[in-house]
mmCIF file with all atom_site columns, C-alpha atoms in Angstrom:
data_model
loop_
_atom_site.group_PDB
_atom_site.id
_atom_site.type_symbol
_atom_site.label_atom_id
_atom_site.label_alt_id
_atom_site.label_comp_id
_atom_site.label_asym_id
_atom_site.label_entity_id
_atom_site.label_seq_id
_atom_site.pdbx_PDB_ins_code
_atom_site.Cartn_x
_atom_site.Cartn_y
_atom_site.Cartn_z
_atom_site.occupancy
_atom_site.B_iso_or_equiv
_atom_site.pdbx_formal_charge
_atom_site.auth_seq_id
_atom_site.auth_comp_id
_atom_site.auth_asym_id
_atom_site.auth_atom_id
_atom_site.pdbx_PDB_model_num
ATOM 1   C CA . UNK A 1 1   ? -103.804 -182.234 -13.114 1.00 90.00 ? 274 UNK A CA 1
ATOM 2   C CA . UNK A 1 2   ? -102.700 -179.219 -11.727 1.00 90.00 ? 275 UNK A CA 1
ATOM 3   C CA . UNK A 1 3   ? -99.630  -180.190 -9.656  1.00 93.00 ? 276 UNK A CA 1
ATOM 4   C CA . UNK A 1 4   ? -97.836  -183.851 -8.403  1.00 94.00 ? 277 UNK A CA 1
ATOM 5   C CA . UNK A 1 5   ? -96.273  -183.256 -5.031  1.00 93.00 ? 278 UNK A CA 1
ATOM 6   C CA . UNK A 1 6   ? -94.158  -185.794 -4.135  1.00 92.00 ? 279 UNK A CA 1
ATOM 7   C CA . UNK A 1 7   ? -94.632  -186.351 0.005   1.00 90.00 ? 280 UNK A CA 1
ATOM 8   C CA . UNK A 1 8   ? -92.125  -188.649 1.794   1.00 89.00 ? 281 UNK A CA 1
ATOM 9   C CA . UNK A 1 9   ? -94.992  -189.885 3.291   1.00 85.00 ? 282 UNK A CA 1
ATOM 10  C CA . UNK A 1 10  ? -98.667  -190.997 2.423   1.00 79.00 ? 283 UNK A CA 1
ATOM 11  C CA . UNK A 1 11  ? -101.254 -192.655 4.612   1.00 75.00 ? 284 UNK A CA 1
ATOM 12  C CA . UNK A 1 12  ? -101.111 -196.535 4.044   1.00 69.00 ? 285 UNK A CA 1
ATOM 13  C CA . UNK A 1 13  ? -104.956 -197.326 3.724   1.00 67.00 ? 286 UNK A CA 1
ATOM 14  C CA . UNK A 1 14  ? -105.509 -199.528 0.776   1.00 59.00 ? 287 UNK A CA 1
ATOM 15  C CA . UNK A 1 15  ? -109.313 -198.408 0.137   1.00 53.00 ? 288 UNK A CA 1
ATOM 16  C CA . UNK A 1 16  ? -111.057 -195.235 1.301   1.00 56.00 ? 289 UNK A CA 1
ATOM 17  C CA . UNK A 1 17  ? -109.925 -192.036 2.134   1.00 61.00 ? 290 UNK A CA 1
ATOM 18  C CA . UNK A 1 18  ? -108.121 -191.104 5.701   1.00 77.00 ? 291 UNK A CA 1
ATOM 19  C CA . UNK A 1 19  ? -104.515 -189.833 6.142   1.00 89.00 ? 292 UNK A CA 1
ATOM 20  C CA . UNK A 1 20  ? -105.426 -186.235 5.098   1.00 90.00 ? 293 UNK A CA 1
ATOM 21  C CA . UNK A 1 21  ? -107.082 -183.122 5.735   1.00 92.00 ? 294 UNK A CA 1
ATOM 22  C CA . UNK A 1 22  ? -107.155 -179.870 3.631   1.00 92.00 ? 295 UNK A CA 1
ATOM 23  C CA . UNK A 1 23  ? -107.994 -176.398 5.020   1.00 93.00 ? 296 UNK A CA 1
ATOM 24  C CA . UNK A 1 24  ? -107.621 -173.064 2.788   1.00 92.00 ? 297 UNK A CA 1
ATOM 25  C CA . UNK A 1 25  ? -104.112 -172.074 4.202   1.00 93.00 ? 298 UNK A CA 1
ATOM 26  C CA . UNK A 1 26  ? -102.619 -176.071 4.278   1.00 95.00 ? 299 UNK A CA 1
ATOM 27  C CA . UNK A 1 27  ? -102.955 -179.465 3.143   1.00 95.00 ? 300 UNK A CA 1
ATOM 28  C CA . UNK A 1 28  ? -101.607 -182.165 6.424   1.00 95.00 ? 301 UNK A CA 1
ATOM 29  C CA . UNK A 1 29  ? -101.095 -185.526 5.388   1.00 94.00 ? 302 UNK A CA 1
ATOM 30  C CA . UNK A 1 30  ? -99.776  -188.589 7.319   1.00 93.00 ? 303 UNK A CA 1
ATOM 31  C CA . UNK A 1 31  ? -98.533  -191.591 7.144   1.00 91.00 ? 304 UNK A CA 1
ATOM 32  C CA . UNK A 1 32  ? -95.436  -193.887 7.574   1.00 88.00 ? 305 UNK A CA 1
ATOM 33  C CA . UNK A 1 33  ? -91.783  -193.434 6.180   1.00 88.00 ? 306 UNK A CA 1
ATOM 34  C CA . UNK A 1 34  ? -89.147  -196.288 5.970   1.00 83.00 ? 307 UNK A CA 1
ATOM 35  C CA . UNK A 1 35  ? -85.735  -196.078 7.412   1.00 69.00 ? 308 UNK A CA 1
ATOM 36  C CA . UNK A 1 36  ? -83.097  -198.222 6.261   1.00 62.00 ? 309 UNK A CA 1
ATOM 37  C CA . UNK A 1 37  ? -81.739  -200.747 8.469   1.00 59.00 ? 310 UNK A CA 1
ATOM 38  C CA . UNK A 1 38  ? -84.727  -199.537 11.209  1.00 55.00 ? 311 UNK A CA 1
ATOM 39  C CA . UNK A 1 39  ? -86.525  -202.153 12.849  1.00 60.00 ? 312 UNK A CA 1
ATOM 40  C CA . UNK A 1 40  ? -89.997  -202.318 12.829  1.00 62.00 ? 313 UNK A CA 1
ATOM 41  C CA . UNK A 1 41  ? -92.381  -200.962 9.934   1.00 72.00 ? 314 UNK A CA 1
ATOM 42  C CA . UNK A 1 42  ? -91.595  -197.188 9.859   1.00 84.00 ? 315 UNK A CA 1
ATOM 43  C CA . UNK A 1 43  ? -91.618  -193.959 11.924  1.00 90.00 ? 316 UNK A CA 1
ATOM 44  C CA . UNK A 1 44  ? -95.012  -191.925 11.740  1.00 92.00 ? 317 UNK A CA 1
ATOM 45  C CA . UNK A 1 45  ? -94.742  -188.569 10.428  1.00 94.00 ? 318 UNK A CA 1
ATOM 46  C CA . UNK A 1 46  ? -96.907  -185.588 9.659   1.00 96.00 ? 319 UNK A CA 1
ATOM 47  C CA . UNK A 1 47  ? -96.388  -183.146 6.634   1.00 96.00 ? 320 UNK A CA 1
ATOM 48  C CA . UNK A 1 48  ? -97.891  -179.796 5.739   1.00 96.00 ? 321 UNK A CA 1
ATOM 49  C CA . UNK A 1 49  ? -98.166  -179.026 2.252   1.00 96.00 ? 322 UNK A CA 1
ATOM 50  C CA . UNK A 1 50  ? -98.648  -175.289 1.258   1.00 96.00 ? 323 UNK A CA 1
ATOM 51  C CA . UNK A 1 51  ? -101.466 -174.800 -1.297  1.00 94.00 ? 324 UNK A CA 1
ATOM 52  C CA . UNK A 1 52  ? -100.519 -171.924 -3.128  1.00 94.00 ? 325 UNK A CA 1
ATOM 53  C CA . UNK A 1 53  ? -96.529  -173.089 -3.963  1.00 96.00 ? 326 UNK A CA 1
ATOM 54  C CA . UNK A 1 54  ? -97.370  -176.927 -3.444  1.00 96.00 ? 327 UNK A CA 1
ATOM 55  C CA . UNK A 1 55  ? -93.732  -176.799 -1.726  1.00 96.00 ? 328 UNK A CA 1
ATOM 56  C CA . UNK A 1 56  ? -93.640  -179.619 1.187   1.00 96.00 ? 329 UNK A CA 1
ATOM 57  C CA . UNK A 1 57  ? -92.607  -178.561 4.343   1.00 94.00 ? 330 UNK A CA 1
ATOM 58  C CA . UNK A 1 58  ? -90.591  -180.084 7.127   1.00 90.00 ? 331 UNK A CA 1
ATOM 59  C CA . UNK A 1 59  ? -91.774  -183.286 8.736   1.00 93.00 ? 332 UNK A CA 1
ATOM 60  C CA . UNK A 1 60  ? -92.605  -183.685 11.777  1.00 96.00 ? 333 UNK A CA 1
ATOM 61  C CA . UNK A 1 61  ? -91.609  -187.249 13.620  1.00 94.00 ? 334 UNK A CA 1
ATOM 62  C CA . UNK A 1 62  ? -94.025  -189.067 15.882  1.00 94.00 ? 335 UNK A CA 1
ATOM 63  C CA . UNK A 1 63  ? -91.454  -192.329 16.394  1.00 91.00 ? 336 UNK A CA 1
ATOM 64  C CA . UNK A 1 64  ? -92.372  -195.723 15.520  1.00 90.00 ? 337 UNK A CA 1
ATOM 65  C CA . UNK A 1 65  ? -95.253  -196.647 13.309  1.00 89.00 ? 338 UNK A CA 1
ATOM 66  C CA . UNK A 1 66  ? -97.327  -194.664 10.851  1.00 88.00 ? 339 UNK A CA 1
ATOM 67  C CA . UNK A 1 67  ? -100.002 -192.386 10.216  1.00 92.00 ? 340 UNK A CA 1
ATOM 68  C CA . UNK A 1 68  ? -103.217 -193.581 10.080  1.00 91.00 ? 341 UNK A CA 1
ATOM 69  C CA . UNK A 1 69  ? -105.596 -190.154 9.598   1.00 94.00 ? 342 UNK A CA 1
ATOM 70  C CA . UNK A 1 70  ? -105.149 -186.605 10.697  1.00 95.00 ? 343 UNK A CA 1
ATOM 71  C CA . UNK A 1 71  ? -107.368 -183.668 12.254  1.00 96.00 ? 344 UNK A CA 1
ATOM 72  C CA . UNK A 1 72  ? -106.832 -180.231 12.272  1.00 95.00 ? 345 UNK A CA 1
ATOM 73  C CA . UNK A 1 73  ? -108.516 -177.424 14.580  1.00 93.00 ? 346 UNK A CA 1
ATOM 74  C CA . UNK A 1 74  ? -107.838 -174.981 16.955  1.00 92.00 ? 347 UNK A CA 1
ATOM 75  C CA . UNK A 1 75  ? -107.043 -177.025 19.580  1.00 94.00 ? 348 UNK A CA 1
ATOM 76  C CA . UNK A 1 76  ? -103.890 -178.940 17.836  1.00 95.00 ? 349 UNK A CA 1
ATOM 77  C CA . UNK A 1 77  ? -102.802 -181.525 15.296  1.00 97.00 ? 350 UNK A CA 1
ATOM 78  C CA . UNK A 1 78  ? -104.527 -184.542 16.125  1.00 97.00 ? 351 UNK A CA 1
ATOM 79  C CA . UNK A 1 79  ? -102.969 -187.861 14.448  1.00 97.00 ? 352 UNK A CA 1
ATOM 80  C CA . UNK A 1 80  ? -104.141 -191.611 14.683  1.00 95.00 ? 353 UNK A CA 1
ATOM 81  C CA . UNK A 1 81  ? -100.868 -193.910 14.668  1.00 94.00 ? 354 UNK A CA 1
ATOM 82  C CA . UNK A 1 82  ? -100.320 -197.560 14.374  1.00 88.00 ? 355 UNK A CA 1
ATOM 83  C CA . UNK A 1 83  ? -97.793  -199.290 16.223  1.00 84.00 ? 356 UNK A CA 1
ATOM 84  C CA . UNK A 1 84  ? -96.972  -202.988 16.196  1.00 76.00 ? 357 UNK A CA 1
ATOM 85  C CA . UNK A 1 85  ? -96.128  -204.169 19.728  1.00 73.00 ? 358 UNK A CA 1
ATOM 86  C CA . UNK A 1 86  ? -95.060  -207.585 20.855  1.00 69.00 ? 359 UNK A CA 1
ATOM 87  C CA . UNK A 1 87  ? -98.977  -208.225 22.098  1.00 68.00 ? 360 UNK A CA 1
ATOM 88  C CA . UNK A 1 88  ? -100.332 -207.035 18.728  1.00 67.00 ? 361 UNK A CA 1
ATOM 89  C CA . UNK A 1 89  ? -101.535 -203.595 17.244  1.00 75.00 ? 362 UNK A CA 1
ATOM 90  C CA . UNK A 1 90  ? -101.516 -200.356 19.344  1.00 86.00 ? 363 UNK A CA 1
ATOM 91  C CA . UNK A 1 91  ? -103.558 -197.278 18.204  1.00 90.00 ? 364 UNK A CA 1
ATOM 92  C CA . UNK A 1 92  ? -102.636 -193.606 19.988  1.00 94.00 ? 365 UNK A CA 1
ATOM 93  C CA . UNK A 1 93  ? -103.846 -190.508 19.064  1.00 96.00 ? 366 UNK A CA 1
ATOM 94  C CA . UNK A 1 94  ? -100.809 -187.680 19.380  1.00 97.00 ? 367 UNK A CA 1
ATOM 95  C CA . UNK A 1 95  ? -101.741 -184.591 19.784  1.00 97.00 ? 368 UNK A CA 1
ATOM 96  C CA . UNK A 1 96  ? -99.037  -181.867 18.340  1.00 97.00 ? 369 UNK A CA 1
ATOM 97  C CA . UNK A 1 97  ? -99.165  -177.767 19.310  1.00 95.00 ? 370 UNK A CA 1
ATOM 98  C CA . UNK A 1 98  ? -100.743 -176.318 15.882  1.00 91.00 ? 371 UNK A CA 1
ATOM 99  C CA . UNK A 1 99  ? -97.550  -172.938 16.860  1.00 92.00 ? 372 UNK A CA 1
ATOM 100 C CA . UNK A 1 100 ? -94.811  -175.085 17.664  1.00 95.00 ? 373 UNK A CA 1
ATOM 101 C CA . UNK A 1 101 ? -95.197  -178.523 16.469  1.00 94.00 ? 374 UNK A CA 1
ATOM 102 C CA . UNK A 1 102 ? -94.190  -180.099 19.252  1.00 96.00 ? 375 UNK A CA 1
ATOM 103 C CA . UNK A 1 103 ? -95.748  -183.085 20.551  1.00 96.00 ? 376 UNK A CA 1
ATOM 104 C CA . UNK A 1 104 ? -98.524  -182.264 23.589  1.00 96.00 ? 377 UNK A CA 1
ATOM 105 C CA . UNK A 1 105 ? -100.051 -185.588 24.102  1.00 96.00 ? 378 UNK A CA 1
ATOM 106 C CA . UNK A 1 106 ? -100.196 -189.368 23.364  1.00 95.00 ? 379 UNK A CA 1
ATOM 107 C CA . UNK A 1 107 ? -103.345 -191.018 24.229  1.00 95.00 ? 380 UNK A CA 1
ATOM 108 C CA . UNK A 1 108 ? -103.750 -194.344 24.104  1.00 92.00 ? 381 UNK A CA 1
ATOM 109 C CA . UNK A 1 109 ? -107.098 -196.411 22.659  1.00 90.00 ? 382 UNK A CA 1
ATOM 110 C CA . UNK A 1 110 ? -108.128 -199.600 24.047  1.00 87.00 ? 383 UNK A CA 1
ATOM 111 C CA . UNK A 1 111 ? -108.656 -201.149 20.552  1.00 85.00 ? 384 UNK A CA 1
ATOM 112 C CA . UNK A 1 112 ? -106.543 -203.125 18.045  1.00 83.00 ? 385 UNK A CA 1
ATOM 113 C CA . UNK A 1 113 ? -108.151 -200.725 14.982  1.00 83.00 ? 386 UNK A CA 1
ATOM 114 C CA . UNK A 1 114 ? -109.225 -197.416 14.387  1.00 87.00 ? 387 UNK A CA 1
ATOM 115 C CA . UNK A 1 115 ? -109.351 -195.196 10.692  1.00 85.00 ? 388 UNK A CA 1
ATOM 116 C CA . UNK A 1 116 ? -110.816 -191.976 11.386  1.00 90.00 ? 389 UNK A CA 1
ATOM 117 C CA . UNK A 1 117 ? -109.635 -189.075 13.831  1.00 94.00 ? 390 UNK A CA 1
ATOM 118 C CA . UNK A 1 118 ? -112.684 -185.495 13.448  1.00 94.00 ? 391 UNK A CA 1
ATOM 119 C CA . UNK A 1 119 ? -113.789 -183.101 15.819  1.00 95.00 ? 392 UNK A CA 1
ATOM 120 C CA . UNK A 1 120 ? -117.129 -182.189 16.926  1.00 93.00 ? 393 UNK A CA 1
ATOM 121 C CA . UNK A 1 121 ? -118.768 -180.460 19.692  1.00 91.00 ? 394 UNK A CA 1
ATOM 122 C CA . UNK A 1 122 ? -115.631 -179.441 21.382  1.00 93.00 ? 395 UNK A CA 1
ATOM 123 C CA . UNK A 1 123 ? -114.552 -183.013 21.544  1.00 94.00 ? 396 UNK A CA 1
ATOM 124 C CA . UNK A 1 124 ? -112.202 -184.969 19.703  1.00 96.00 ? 397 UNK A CA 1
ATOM 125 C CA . UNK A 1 125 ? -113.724 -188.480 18.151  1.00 94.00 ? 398 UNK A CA 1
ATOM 126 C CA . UNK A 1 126 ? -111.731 -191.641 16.679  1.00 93.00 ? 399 UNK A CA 1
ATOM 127 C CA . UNK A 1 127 ? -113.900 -194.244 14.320  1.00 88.00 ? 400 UNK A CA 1
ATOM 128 C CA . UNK A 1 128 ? -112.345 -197.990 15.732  1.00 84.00 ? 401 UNK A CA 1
ATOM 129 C CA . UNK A 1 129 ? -113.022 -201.238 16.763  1.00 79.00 ? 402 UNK A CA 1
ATOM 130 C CA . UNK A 1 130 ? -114.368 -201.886 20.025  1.00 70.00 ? 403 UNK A CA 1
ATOM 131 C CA . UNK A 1 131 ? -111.756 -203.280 22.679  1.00 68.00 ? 404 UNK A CA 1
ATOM 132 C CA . UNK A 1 132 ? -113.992 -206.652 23.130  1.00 64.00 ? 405 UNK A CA 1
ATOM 133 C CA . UNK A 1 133 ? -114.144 -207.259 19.207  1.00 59.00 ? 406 UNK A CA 1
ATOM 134 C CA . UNK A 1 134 ? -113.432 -210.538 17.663  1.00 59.00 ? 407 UNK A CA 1
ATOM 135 C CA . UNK A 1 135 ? -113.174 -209.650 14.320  1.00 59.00 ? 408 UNK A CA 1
ATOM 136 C CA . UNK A 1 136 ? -110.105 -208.097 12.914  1.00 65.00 ? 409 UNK A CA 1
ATOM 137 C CA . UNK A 1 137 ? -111.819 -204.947 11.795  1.00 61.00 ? 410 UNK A CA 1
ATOM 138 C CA . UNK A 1 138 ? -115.293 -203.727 12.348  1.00 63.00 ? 411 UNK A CA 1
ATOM 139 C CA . UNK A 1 139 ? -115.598 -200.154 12.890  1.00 65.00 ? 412 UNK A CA 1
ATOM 140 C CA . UNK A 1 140 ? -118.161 -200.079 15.659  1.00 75.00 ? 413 UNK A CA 1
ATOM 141 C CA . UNK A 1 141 ? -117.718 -197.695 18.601  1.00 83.00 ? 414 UNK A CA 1
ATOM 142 C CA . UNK A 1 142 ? -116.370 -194.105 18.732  1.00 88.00 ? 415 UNK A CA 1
ATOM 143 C CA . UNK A 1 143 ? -113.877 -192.847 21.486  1.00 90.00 ? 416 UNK A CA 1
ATOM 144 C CA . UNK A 1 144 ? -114.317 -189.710 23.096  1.00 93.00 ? 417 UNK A CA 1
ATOM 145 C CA . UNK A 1 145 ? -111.013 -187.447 24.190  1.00 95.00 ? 418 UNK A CA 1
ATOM 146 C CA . UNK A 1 146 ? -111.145 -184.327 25.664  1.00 94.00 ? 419 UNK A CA 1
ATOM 147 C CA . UNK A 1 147 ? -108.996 -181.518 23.994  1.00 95.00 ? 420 UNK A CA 1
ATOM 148 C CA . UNK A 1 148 ? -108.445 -179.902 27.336  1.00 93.00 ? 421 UNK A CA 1
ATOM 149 C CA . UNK A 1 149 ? -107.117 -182.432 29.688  1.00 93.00 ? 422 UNK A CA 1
ATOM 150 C CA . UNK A 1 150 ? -105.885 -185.190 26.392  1.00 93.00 ? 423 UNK A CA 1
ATOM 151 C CA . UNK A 1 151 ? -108.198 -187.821 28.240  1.00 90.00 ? 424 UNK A CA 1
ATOM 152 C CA . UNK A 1 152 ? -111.054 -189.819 27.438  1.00 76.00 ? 425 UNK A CA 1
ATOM 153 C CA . UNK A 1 153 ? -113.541 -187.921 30.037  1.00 73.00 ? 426 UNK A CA 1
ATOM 154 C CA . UNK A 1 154 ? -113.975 -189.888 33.522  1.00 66.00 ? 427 UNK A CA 1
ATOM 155 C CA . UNK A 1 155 ? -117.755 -189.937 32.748  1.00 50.00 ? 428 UNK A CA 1
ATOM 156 C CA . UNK A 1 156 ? -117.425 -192.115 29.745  1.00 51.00 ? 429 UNK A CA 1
ATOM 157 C CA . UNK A 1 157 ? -119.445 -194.891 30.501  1.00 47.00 ? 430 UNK A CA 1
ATOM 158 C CA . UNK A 1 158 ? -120.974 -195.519 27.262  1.00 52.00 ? 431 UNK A CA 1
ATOM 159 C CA . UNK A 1 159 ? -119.786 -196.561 23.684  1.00 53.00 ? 432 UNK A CA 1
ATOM 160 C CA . UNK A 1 160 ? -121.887 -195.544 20.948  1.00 52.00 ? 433 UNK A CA 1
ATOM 161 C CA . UNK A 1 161 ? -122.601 -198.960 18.896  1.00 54.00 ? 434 UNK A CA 1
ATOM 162 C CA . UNK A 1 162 ? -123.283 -198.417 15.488  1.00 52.00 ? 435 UNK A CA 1
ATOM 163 C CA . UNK A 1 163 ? -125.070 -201.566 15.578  1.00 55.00 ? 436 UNK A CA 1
ATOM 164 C CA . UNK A 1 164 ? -128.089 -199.934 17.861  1.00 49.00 ? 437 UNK A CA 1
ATOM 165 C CA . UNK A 1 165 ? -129.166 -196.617 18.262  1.00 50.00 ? 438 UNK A CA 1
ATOM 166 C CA . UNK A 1 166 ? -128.825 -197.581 22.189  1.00 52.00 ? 439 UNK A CA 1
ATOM 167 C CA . UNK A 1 167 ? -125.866 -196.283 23.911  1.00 52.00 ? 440 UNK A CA 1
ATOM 168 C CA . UNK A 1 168 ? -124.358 -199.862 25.147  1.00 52.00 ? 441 UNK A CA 1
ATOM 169 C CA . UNK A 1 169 ? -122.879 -199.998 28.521  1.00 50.00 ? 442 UNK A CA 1
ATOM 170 C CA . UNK A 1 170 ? -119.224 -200.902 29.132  1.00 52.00 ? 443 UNK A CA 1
ATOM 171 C CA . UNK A 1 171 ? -119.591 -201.671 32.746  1.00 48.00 ? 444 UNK A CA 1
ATOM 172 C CA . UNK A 1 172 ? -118.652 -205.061 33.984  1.00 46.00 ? 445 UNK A CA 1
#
């Protein structure tokens, strides 16, 4: 062991990885962090650990719920949060300015479960459940958002099922 780093807040997965991403220059990790007397589970937040000092910095807040998994590329900060809503689980993907860390976007998923955020061919991906699952998790579609308007793209009118090599249509 080279270095513990205590961080305020860690992803909450209870197997498998998720919740963190490393790059030469920064190590991101998210999760949730408790407030006392707060209702709810927690407030999501995102931290950037240097690698060289393995000093913490500043968190950034992305209100209620918690981290789920994190992407970094040269588009933005892209973060998969739980919330727990009155009708059940909501999963968002915030987007936060890689300069400023501000928040850019918050874009919903029609799903009740989702662990992994990545990039790939200029699109942003999320690993979840599809929105018509019965089972409480069973990671079987991919969304699609689109790093320049923060939108799954209007021509999305397939789900890749991991169950088929077919595209399968969501169409009514």
């Amino acid at each position: 062991v080279v270095a513990r780093i205590p961080v305020p807040a860690l992803p909450m997965w209870e197997v498998g990885g998720g919740g963190l991403v490393a790059l030469p220059e920064a190590v991101w990790v998210t999760g949730g962090v408790d407030h006392a007397g707060a209702s709810g589970c927690c407030d999501a937040f995102l931290y950037q650990i240097d690698p060289a000092t393995n000093e913490v910095g500043e968190g950034i807040d992305l209100g209620p719920g918690f981290g789920a998994d994190v992407w970094v590329d040269e588009t933005g900060l892209w973060v998969l949060i739980f919330t727990e809503e009155e009708r059940g689980p909501n999963i968002e993907v915030v987007r936060v300015d890689p300069i400023s860390y501000e928040e850019v976007a918050r874009i919903p998923l029609p799903t009740d479960w989702a662990k992994q955020v990545f990039a790939f061919d200029g699109s942003i991906w999320v690993h979840g459940n599809r929105e018509d699952s019965t089972d409480a998790v069973r990671p079987d579609v991919l969304f699609r958002i689109d790093p320049i308007t923060n939108r799954k793209p209007p021509s999305q009118k397939k789900r890749y099922s991991f169950r088929s090599s077919k595209p399968t249509s969501t169409a009514p």
